[in-house]
Coordinates of C-alpha atoms in Angstrom, one line a residue:
X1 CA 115.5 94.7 85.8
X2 CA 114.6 91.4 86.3
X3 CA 114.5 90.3 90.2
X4 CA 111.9 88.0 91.5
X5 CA 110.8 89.1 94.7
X6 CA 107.5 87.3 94.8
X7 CA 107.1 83.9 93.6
X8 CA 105.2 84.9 90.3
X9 CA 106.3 88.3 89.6
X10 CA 109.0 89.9 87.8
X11 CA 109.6 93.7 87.1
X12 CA 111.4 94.7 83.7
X13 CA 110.8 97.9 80.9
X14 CA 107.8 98.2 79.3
X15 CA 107.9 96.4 75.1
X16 CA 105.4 97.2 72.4
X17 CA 104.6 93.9 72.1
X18 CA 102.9 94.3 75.8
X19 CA 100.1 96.7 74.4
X20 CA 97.1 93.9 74.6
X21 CA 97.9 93.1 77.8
X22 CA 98.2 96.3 79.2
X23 CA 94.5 97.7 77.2
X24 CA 93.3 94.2 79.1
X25 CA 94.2 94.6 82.2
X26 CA 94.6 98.5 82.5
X27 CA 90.5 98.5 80.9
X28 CA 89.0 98.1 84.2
X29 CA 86.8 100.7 86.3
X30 CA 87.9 99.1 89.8
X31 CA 91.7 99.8 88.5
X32 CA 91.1 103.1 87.5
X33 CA 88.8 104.4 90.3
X34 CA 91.6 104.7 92.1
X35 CA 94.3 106.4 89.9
X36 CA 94.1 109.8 89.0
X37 CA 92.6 110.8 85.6
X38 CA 95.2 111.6 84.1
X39 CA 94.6 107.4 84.0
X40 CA 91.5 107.0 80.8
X41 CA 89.0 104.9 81.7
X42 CA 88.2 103.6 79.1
X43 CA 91.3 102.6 78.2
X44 CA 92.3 102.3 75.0
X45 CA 95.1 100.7 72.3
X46 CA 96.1 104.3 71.3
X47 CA 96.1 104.8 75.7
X48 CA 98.9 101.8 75.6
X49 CA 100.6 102.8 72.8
X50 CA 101.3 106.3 73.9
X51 CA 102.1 105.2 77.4
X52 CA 104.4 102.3 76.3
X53 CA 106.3 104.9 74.1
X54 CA 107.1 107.3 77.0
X55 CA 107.9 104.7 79.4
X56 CA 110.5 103.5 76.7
X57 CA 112.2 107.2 76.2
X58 CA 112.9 107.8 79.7
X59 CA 116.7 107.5 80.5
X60 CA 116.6 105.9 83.7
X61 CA 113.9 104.4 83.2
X62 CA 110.6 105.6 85.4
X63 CA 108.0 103.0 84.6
X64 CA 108.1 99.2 84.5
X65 CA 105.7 96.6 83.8
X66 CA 104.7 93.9 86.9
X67 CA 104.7 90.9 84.7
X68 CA 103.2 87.4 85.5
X69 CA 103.2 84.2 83.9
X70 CA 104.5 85.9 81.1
X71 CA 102.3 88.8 81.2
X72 CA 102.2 92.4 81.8
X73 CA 99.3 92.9 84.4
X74 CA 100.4 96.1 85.9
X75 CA 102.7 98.8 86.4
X76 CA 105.0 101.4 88.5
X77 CA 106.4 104.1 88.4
X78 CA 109.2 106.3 90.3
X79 CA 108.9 110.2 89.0
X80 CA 111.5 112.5 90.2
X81 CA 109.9 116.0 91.3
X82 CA 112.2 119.6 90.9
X83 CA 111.9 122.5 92.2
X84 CA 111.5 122.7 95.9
X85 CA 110.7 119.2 95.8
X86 CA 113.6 118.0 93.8
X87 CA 115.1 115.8 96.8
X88 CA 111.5 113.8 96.3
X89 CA 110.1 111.0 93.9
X90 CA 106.6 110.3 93.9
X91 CA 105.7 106.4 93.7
X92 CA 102.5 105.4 91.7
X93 CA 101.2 101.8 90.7
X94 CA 98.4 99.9 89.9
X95 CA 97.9 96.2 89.6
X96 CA 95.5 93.7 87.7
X97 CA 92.0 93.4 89.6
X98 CA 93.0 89.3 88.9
X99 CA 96.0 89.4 90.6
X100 CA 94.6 91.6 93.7
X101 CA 95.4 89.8 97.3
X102 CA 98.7 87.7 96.2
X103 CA 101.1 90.1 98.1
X104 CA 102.7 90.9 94.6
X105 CA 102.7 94.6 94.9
X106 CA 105.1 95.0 98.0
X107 CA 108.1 93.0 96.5
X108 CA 108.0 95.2 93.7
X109 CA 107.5 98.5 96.0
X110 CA 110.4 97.5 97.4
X111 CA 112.5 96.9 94.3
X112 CA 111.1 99.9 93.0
X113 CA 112.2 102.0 96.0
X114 CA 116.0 100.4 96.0
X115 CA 115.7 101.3 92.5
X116 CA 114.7 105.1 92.7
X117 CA 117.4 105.4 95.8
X118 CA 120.4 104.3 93.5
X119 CA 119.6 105.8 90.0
X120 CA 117.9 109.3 91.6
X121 CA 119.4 111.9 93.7
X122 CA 116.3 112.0 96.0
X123 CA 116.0 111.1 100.2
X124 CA 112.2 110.3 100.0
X125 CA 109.9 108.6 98.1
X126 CA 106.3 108.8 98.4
X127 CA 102.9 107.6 97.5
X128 CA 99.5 109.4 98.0
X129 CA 96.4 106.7 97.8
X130 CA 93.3 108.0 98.0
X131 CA 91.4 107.7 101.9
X132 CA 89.3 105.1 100.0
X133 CA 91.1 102.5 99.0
X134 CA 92.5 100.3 101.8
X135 CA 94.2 98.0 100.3
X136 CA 96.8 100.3 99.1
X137 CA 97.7 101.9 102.5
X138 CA 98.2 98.4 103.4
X139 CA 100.8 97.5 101.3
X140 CA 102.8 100.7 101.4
X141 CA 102.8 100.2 104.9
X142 CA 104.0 96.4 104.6
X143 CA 106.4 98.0 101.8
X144 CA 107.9 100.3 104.6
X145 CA 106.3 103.1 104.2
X146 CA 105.1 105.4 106.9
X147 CA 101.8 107.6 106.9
X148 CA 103.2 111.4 107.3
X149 CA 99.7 112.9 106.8
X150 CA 95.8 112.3 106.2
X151 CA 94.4 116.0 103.9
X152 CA 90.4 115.4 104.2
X153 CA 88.1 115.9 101.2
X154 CA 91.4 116.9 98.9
X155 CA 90.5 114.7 96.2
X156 CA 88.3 114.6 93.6
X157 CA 87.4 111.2 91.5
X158 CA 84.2 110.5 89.9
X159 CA 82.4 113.7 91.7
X160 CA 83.1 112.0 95.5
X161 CA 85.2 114.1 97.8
X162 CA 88.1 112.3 99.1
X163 CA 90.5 111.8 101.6
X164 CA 94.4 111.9 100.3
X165 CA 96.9 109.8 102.6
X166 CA 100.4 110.6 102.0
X167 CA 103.3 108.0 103.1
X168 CA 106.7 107.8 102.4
X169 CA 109.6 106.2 103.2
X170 CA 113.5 107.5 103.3
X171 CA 116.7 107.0 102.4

């Protein structure tokens, strides 16, 4: 996967060799604060190598690296749920505090979205950003997406209640 749908980004597979970049970028407490912890802050070499190796093994693939001027800066991913929510992926991302405000992240929502349409049997994709963080409602909204609910004080990050915002978009 290698379609340009912003001027300076491309999306492709995750490569070993992308390990520095990833521990530089990724090693940032304004990234992290709004991921979930199962996202280390701080994050590590061993952090990239372990999450470079699983995005590799997965056949389709689920996570890609947002790439730059060469560099891996960021990353997405498309996870298919199962059980009762098997018709569903869940969309999660997170991009390079440098690269934040260039309109990169919804060109690759929507590749990402095409993406998890054609190689998943699933009729919605969705994406839960915390109340706090703005900018990521923003672009799922530019992306497409529509806000199907607002849960108050459902989330927990760094011992501050949260609202979770769900949005999704269909097939």
């Amino acid at each position: 996967m290698a379609d340009n749908r912003t001027p300076e980004s491309i999306l492709r597979p995750w490569r070993e060799e992308d390990i520095a970049s990833l521990v530089h970028h990724a090693n940032n407490i304004k990234v992290s604060r709004f991921l979930t912890d199962a996202f280390p802050f701080p994050y590590t070499e061993v952090h990239a190598r372990q999450f470079i190796t699983d995005s590799m093994s997965a056949d389709p693939l689920q996570r890609f690296a947002i790439e730059v001027g060469g560099e891996a800066v960021g990353s997405i991913g498309i996870h298919p749920q199962s059980d009762i929510m098997r018709l569903n992926a869940e969309l999660g991302y997170w991009l390079s505090e440098d690269y934040w405000g260039r309109g990169i992240m919804t060109g690759i929502i929507h590749e990402v979205v095409e993406y998890g349409f054609k190689h998943f049997d699933v009729t919605r994709i969705y994406a839960r950003p915390f109340g706090n963080n703005g900018a990521s409602a923003r672009v799922l909204e530019k992306a497409g997406f529509t806000l199907e609910a607002k849960i108050e004080r459902n989330i927990i990050k760094n011992g501050e209640l949260l609202d979770e915002l769900i949005y999704a978009i269909r097939k």
